[in-house]
Coordinates of C-alpha atoms in Angstrom, one line a residue:
Chain A
M17 CA 91.1 101.9 40.6
E18 CA 87.9 103.5 41.8
R19 CA 89.8 105.2 44.6
R20 CA 92.1 106.7 42.0
R21 CA 89.2 108.0 40.0
V22 CA 87.6 109.5 43.0
F23 CA 90.8 111.2 44.0
V24 CA 91.5 112.6 40.5
F25 CA 88.0 114.0 40.4
L26 CA 88.3 115.6 43.8
L27 CA 91.7 117.2 42.8
F28 CA 90.1 118.4 39.6
S29 CA 87.1 119.9 41.5
C30 CA 89.3 121.7 44.0
L31 CA 91.6 123.1 41.3
A32 CA 88.6 124.2 39.3
V33 CA 87.0 125.9 42.4
G34 CA 90.3 127.7 43.3
W35 CA 90.6 128.9 39.7
I36 CA 86.9 130.0 39.5
S37 CA 87.3 132.0 42.7
A38 CA 90.2 133.9 41.1
L39 CA 88.1 134.3 38.0
L40 CA 85.3 135.9 40.0
V41 CA 87.8 138.3 41.6
A42 CA 89.1 139.2 38.1
H43 CA 85.5 139.9 37.1
G44 CA 84.9 142.3 40.0
N45 CA 84.5 140.3 43.3
P46 CA 86.4 141.7 46.3
G47 CA 90.0 140.3 46.7
N48 CA 90.2 136.6 47.7
M49 CA 86.4 136.6 47.8
G50 CA 85.4 134.5 44.8
V51 CA 84.0 131.8 47.0
C52 CA 83.1 132.5 50.6
G53 CA 80.2 131.0 52.5
A54 CA 80.2 133.5 55.4
C55 CA 80.8 136.6 53.3
F56 CA 78.1 135.8 50.8
T57 CA 75.6 134.9 53.5
R58 CA 76.3 138.2 55.3
D59 CA 75.8 140.1 52.0
V60 CA 72.5 138.4 51.5
A61 CA 71.4 139.2 55.0
G62 CA 72.2 142.8 54.3
A63 CA 70.4 142.8 51.0
L64 CA 67.3 141.5 52.8
G65 CA 67.6 144.2 55.4
L66 CA 68.5 142.0 58.3
H67 CA 71.4 144.2 59.0
A68 CA 72.1 147.8 58.1
A69 CA 75.8 147.8 57.2
K70 CA 75.6 149.6 53.9
P71 CA 78.8 148.4 52.3
V72 CA 77.9 144.7 52.6
Q73 CA 74.5 144.3 51.1
Y74 CA 74.0 142.3 47.9
I75 CA 72.2 139.1 46.9
R76 CA 75.2 137.2 45.9
P77 CA 74.3 135.0 42.9
E78 CA 77.2 132.7 43.8
L79 CA 75.3 131.6 46.9
V80 CA 72.2 130.9 44.9
G81 CA 74.3 129.0 42.4
I82 CA 76.1 126.9 45.0
I83 CA 72.7 125.7 46.4
L84 CA 71.2 125.1 43.0
G85 CA 74.3 123.5 41.5
A86 CA 74.4 121.0 44.4
F87 CA 70.7 120.5 44.0
L88 CA 71.0 119.6 40.3
A89 CA 74.0 117.4 40.8
A90 CA 72.1 115.5 43.6
L91 CA 69.0 115.2 41.5
M92 CA 70.8 113.9 38.5
S93 CA 72.9 111.4 40.5
R94 CA 69.7 110.3 42.4
E95 CA 71.2 111.4 45.7
F96 CA 68.6 114.0 46.3
A97 CA 66.6 113.1 49.4
G98 CA 64.5 115.2 51.8
R99 CA 65.7 114.6 55.3
G100 CA 65.7 116.4 58.6
G101 CA 64.5 116.4 62.2
S102 CA 67.9 116.1 64.0
A103 CA 68.3 118.9 66.6
P104 CA 67.4 121.8 64.4
L105 CA 67.7 124.4 67.2
V106 CA 71.3 123.3 68.0
R107 CA 72.2 123.4 64.3
F108 CA 70.8 126.9 64.1
I109 CA 72.9 128.0 67.0
L110 CA 76.0 126.3 65.5
G111 CA 75.3 128.1 62.2
M112 CA 75.2 131.4 64.1
L113 CA 78.5 130.7 65.8
M114 CA 80.2 129.7 62.6
A115 CA 79.1 132.9 60.9
V116 CA 80.2 135.1 63.8
G117 CA 83.6 133.5 64.1
A118 CA 84.1 133.7 60.3
L119 CA 83.3 137.4 60.4
V120 CA 85.8 138.1 63.2
F121 CA 88.5 136.3 61.1
L122 CA 86.9 137.8 57.8
G123 CA 86.2 134.6 55.9
C124 CA 84.8 131.1 56.1
P125 CA 87.2 128.2 55.9
I126 CA 87.0 128.2 52.1
R127 CA 87.9 131.9 51.9
M128 CA 90.7 131.1 54.3
L129 CA 92.1 128.9 51.6
M130 CA 91.4 131.6 49.0
R131 CA 93.2 134.1 51.1
L132 CA 96.2 131.8 51.3
G133 CA 96.0 131.5 47.5
G134 CA 96.2 135.3 47.3
G135 CA 99.4 135.3 49.4
D136 CA 97.6 136.5 52.5
L137 CA 99.7 134.9 55.2
N138 CA 97.1 135.8 57.9
G139 CA 95.4 132.8 56.4
L140 CA 98.1 130.7 58.1
T141 CA 97.1 131.8 61.6
G142 CA 93.5 131.3 60.7
L143 CA 94.3 127.8 59.3
A144 CA 96.2 126.9 62.5
G145 CA 93.2 128.0 64.6
F146 CA 90.7 126.1 62.3
V147 CA 92.7 122.9 62.4
A148 CA 93.1 123.1 66.2
G149 CA 89.3 123.7 66.5
V150 CA 88.4 120.7 64.3
L151 CA 90.9 118.4 66.1
V152 CA 89.8 119.4 69.5
T153 CA 86.3 118.0 68.7
I154 CA 87.5 114.5 67.8
P155 CA 87.5 113.3 71.5
F156 CA 84.0 114.7 72.0
H157 CA 82.8 112.8 68.9
K158 CA 84.4 109.7 70.2
M159 CA 82.8 110.2 73.6
G160 CA 79.4 110.1 72.0
Y161 CA 78.6 113.7 70.9
T162 CA 75.7 113.5 68.5
L163 CA 72.9 115.6 67.3
G164 CA 70.9 112.4 66.7
A165 CA 69.8 110.7 63.5
S166 CA 67.8 112.6 60.9
E167 CA 65.0 110.9 59.1
K168 CA 64.2 110.7 55.5
G169 CA 61.0 112.5 54.6
P170 CA 59.1 113.1 51.4
A171 CA 61.3 114.6 48.6
S172 CA 59.2 117.7 48.8
F173 CA 60.8 118.4 52.2
G174 CA 64.2 118.7 50.4
W175 CA 62.9 121.2 47.9
I176 CA 62.6 124.0 50.5
M177 CA 66.1 125.3 50.3
P178 CA 66.4 125.1 46.4
I179 CA 63.1 127.0 46.2
L180 CA 64.4 129.6 48.7
A181 CA 67.5 129.9 46.5
L182 CA 65.2 130.5 43.5
V183 CA 63.4 133.3 45.4
L184 CA 66.8 134.9 46.2
L185 CA 67.6 134.6 42.5
A186 CA 64.4 136.4 41.5
L187 CA 65.3 139.1 44.0
A188 CA 68.8 139.4 42.5
V189 CA 67.5 139.6 39.0
F190 CA 64.5 141.9 39.4
R191 CA 65.9 143.9 42.4
P192 CA 62.5 145.1 43.7
V193 CA 62.6 148.0 46.2
V194 CA 59.7 147.2 48.5
N195 CA 60.1 150.1 51.0
E196 CA 61.0 153.1 48.9
A197 CA 61.4 155.4 51.9
A198 CA 64.1 153.1 53.4
G199 CA 65.7 152.4 50.0
G200 CA 65.0 148.7 50.3
P201 CA 64.8 145.8 50.7
V202 CA 66.2 144.7 48.4
F203 CA 69.3 146.7 49.4
A204 CA 72.4 146.8 47.2
S205 CA 75.7 148.5 48.3
A206 CA 76.9 151.4 46.2
T207 CA 80.3 151.3 47.8
G208 CA 82.4 148.8 49.7
P209 CA 82.7 145.0 49.3
G210 CA 79.0 144.6 48.5
S211 CA 79.4 146.8 45.5
M212 CA 82.3 144.8 44.1
R213 CA 80.7 142.1 42.1
A214 CA 81.2 140.0 39.0
P215 CA 78.3 140.3 36.5
L216 CA 75.2 138.4 37.8
W217 CA 75.2 135.6 35.3
I218 CA 78.9 134.9 35.6
S219 CA 78.5 134.8 39.4
L220 CA 75.5 132.5 39.2
V221 CA 77.0 130.0 36.7
A222 CA 80.3 130.0 38.6
G223 CA 78.5 129.4 41.9
A224 CA 76.5 126.6 40.2
V225 CA 79.7 124.9 39.0
V226 CA 81.2 125.2 42.5
G227 CA 78.0 123.7 44.0
W228 CA 78.0 120.9 41.4
L229 CA 81.7 120.0 41.9
F230 CA 81.5 120.1 45.7
Q231 CA 78.4 117.9 45.7
R232 CA 80.0 115.3 43.4
S233 CA 83.4 115.4 45.1
R234 CA 82.0 115.9 48.7
F235 CA 84.8 118.2 49.4
C236 CA 84.7 119.6 52.9
V237 CA 87.4 121.7 54.7
V238 CA 86.5 120.1 58.0
S239 CA 87.3 116.7 56.6
A240 CA 90.5 118.0 55.1
A241 CA 91.6 119.1 58.6
R242 CA 90.4 116.0 60.4
D243 CA 90.9 112.9 58.2
P244 CA 94.7 112.7 58.4
L245 CA 94.5 112.3 62.2
L246 CA 91.2 110.4 62.4
S247 CA 91.7 107.8 59.7
R248 CA 95.1 108.5 58.1
E249 CA 93.4 109.7 54.9
W250 CA 94.9 112.6 53.0
I251 CA 92.6 112.9 50.0
M252 CA 90.6 115.9 51.3
T253 CA 93.7 117.5 52.6
A254 CA 95.3 117.2 49.1
G255 CA 92.1 118.8 47.8
A256 CA 92.5 121.8 50.2
V257 CA 96.0 122.2 49.0
A258 CA 94.8 122.1 45.4
V259 CA 92.3 124.9 46.1
V260 CA 95.1 127.1 47.4
V261 CA 97.4 126.3 44.5
A262 CA 94.8 126.9 41.9
A263 CA 93.6 130.1 43.6
G264 CA 97.2 131.3 43.7
A265 CA 97.8 130.5 40.1
G266 CA 94.5 132.2 39.1
N267 CA 95.2 135.2 41.3
A268 CA 98.7 135.6 39.7
L269 CA 97.5 135.0 36.1
L270 CA 94.0 136.3 35.9
A271 CA 93.4 138.8 38.7
D272 CA 96.8 140.3 39.4
N273 CA 95.8 139.8 43.0
F274 CA 98.8 137.8 44.4
R275 CA 100.8 139.5 47.1
L276 CA 102.7 137.6 49.6
G277 CA 102.7 139.0 53.1
F278 CA 100.6 139.9 56.2
D279 CA 100.0 143.6 55.7
Q280 CA 97.6 145.4 53.3
Q281 CA 95.7 142.2 52.3
P282 CA 92.2 142.6 50.9
I283 CA 89.5 142.5 53.6
A284 CA 91.7 141.1 56.2
H285 CA 93.4 142.1 59.5
T286 CA 96.6 141.1 61.1
D287 CA 95.6 140.4 64.7
H288 CA 97.1 136.9 64.9
L289 CA 95.6 136.0 68.2
W290 CA 92.1 136.8 67.2
N291 CA 92.5 135.3 63.7
F292 CA 93.5 132.1 65.4
L293 CA 90.8 132.1 68.1
A294 CA 88.0 133.1 65.7
M295 CA 88.9 130.3 63.3
T296 CA 89.2 127.9 66.3
M297 CA 85.6 128.7 67.0
V298 CA 84.6 128.2 63.4
G299 CA 86.5 124.9 63.4
V300 CA 84.8 123.6 66.5
A301 CA 81.3 124.8 65.4
A302 CA 81.7 123.4 61.9
S303 CA 82.9 120.1 63.2
L304 CA 80.0 119.9 65.6
A305 CA 77.5 120.9 62.9
G306 CA 78.9 118.4 60.4
G307 CA 80.5 120.7 57.8
C308 CA 81.9 124.1 57.0
P309 CA 79.6 126.9 55.8
V310 CA 79.9 126.1 52.0
R311 CA 79.5 122.4 52.7
Q312 CA 76.2 123.2 54.6
M313 CA 75.0 125.1 51.5
V314 CA 75.8 122.0 49.3
L315 CA 74.1 119.7 51.7
A316 CA 71.1 122.0 51.9
G317 CA 70.9 121.8 48.1
E318 CA 70.9 118.0 48.4
G319 CA 67.7 118.2 50.5
N320 CA 69.3 118.0 53.9
G321 CA 67.0 120.1 56.2
G322 CA 69.5 120.1 59.0
A323 CA 72.0 121.9 56.8
G324 CA 69.3 124.2 55.6
V325 CA 68.6 125.2 59.2
T326 CA 72.4 125.7 59.8
F327 CA 72.4 128.0 56.8
L328 CA 69.5 130.0 58.2
G329 CA 71.4 130.2 61.5
M330 CA 74.4 131.6 59.6
L331 CA 72.1 134.2 57.9
V332 CA 70.8 135.4 61.3
G333 CA 74.2 135.1 62.9
S334 CA 75.9 137.2 60.3
A335 CA 73.2 139.9 60.6
L336 CA 73.5 140.0 64.4
A337 CA 77.3 140.1 64.1
H338 CA 77.0 143.4 62.1
N339 CA 74.2 144.8 64.3
F340 CA 76.2 144.2 67.5
L341 CA 79.5 145.4 66.0
M342 CA 81.2 142.0 66.3
V343 CA 82.6 142.0 62.8
S344 CA 86.3 142.9 62.3
S345 CA 87.5 145.6 60.0
P346 CA 90.9 145.8 58.3
A347 CA 92.0 147.7 61.4
G348 CA 91.4 144.6 63.5
P349 CA 88.8 142.9 65.7
T350 CA 86.3 144.8 67.8
E351 CA 85.8 144.5 71.6
M352 CA 82.4 143.0 71.0
G353 CA 84.0 140.5 68.5
K354 CA 86.6 139.4 71.0
W355 CA 83.9 138.9 73.7
T356 CA 81.7 137.0 71.4
V357 CA 84.5 134.6 70.3
G358 CA 85.2 134.0 74.0
V359 CA 81.6 133.3 74.8
G360 CA 81.1 131.4 71.6
L361 CA 84.0 129.0 72.3
A362 CA 82.4 128.4 75.8
L363 CA 79.1 127.8 74.1
C364 CA 80.6 125.4 71.7
A365 CA 82.3 123.4 74.5
T366 CA 79.0 123.3 76.3
I367 CA 77.2 121.9 73.3
A368 CA 80.0 119.3 72.7
V369 CA 79.6 118.1 76.3
A370 CA 75.8 118.4 76.7
F371 CA 74.9 116.5 73.5
R372 CA 76.5 113.2 74.4
R373 CA 74.5 110.1 74.4
P374 CA 75.5 106.7 75.6
R375 CA 76.2 104.3 72.7
I376 CA 74.3 101.0 72.6
Chain B
M207 CA 77.5 92.7 64.6
I208 CA 75.3 95.3 62.9
L209 CA 76.3 99.0 63.1
D210 CA 73.4 101.2 62.2
V211 CA 74.6 104.7 61.2
R212 CA 71.5 105.6 59.2
G213 CA 70.6 109.2 59.5
L214 CA 73.8 110.2 61.2
E215 CA 75.8 113.1 59.9
C216 CA 79.5 113.3 59.2
P217 CA 81.8 112.4 61.0
E218 CA 79.7 110.1 63.2
P219 CA 79.4 107.2 60.8
K220 CA 83.1 107.0 60.3
I221 CA 83.9 107.5 64.0
R222 CA 81.5 104.7 65.0
M223 CA 82.9 102.5 62.3
I224 CA 86.5 103.1 63.6
Q225 CA 85.3 102.4 67.2
A226 CA 83.6 99.2 66.0
L227 CA 86.7 98.0 64.1
S228 CA 89.0 98.7 67.0
T229 CA 86.8 97.1 69.7
K230 CA 85.1 94.2 67.9
G231 CA 87.2 93.8 64.8
A232 CA 86.1 93.6 61.2
E233 CA 84.8 90.0 61.3
G234 CA 81.1 89.8 60.9
L235 CA 80.7 93.6 60.9
T236 CA 77.8 94.9 58.8
I237 CA 77.2 98.7 58.6
L238 CA 73.9 100.1 57.5
V239 CA 74.1 103.5 55.9
D240 CA 71.5 105.6 54.2
S241 CA 73.3 108.6 52.6
A242 CA 75.6 108.4 49.6
A243 CA 78.0 110.8 51.3
A244 CA 78.4 108.7 54.4
R245 CA 78.6 105.5 52.2
E246 CA 81.4 106.9 50.2
N247 CA 83.1 108.3 53.2
L248 CA 83.2 104.8 54.8
R249 CA 84.2 103.0 51.6
S250 CA 87.0 105.4 51.1
M251 CA 88.5 104.6 54.5
L252 CA 87.9 100.8 54.1
D253 CA 89.6 100.8 50.6
I254 CA 92.6 102.9 51.8
H255 CA 93.2 100.6 54.7
G256 CA 92.8 97.4 52.7
Y257 CA 89.6 96.1 54.1
R258 CA 87.5 93.8 51.8
Y259 CA 83.7 94.2 51.9
T260 CA 80.5 93.8 49.9
L261 CA 78.1 96.6 49.2
E262 CA 74.4 95.7 49.0
D263 CA 71.8 98.2 47.8
R264 CA 68.7 97.7 49.9
R265 CA 66.6 100.3 48.1
D266 CA 66.3 102.9 51.0
H267 CA 69.7 102.2 52.4
W268 CA 73.0 100.3 51.8
A269 CA 74.6 97.5 53.7
I270 CA 78.4 97.3 53.9
A271 CA 79.4 93.9 55.0
L272 CA 83.1 93.4 55.9
L273 CA 84.7 90.1 54.7
D274 CA 87.2 88.1 56.6
Q275 CA 90.6 89.7 56.1

């Protein structure tokens, strides 16, 4: 009986998140970008002045909402706990790799589902790459890959990320311009994806609902890809399908954003090889880091310092990805992007092999 | 046998449990876990595969003790 209740709640959560994503697109977010861990992190990095790509600078209130929603859900269910201390530097690097890979594909695993929901079939090549990346790591996990155990610390330790989220919220609301000569920070795009945004409070509340639901349901795209093979469980996989279905319905009914095909999709390119390889890299890095970008934000809200560090790695990685021209455009991936995915995959493999410990 | 997965992140608790179940069997296996996410992850798999167990709240962690099948 309890399993059924858990399953129904997960399905409900995933349907709600898919629908919310389409709702945010209907209210002004870029196409298929109602919920995206990598895109939002990249926008925040730009708003803070970590990169100078003018079209993608905005303190996304959804990101703040996801962390705070997960924080509140964890607090109220007494699951909030400050913990950390397990290989922070490796987690930081894995966060960077996740962000770079996602920006070559143009979306984190959650946006990959949202893109499928919008009819963007490039999501399929991304999905194939992502699943391949996650599955490839299973033998490494079995051979003893581990970042080691984290330790529970004082609750105050877990407050760091929620407080950082509140600081971001203050910056989003008051939009101070500290360096007037430079025009920021805080920077905010006048054109491009960063300028396409749902009203602040709608974004914030929508993000908080997403964070809340994902904390309570523990939905993770990595689990959705891995569980059927690892433990013959299909619950998370069904959840991922529910996200796609609800996003599709929402796109068709709310946002008029459903178009089936490969070409002319919003913020997407059609280079199948690099869509596949970039998401392979995201799949490997996310599996080694213990969760996809949005799941890291949710865990960070729960007080998990390792996830907080992973998020900060994503923030820096997304900034560097723009500064070093690794980010794809609708025209396709860049030379730097391709090289980085190649090097990144090698780095992931090195981490998977190097961080094995004998089991007692 | 006691399997201590406290502090470990997904998917390690589950993978270690799978390895313990396949090498040592369920009999006498007790798993110590200290995060709600890992606890529910393990319970989900045990329930779906028909294992019987008890769950004991030990204040700063939980003990999942598998029963004879």
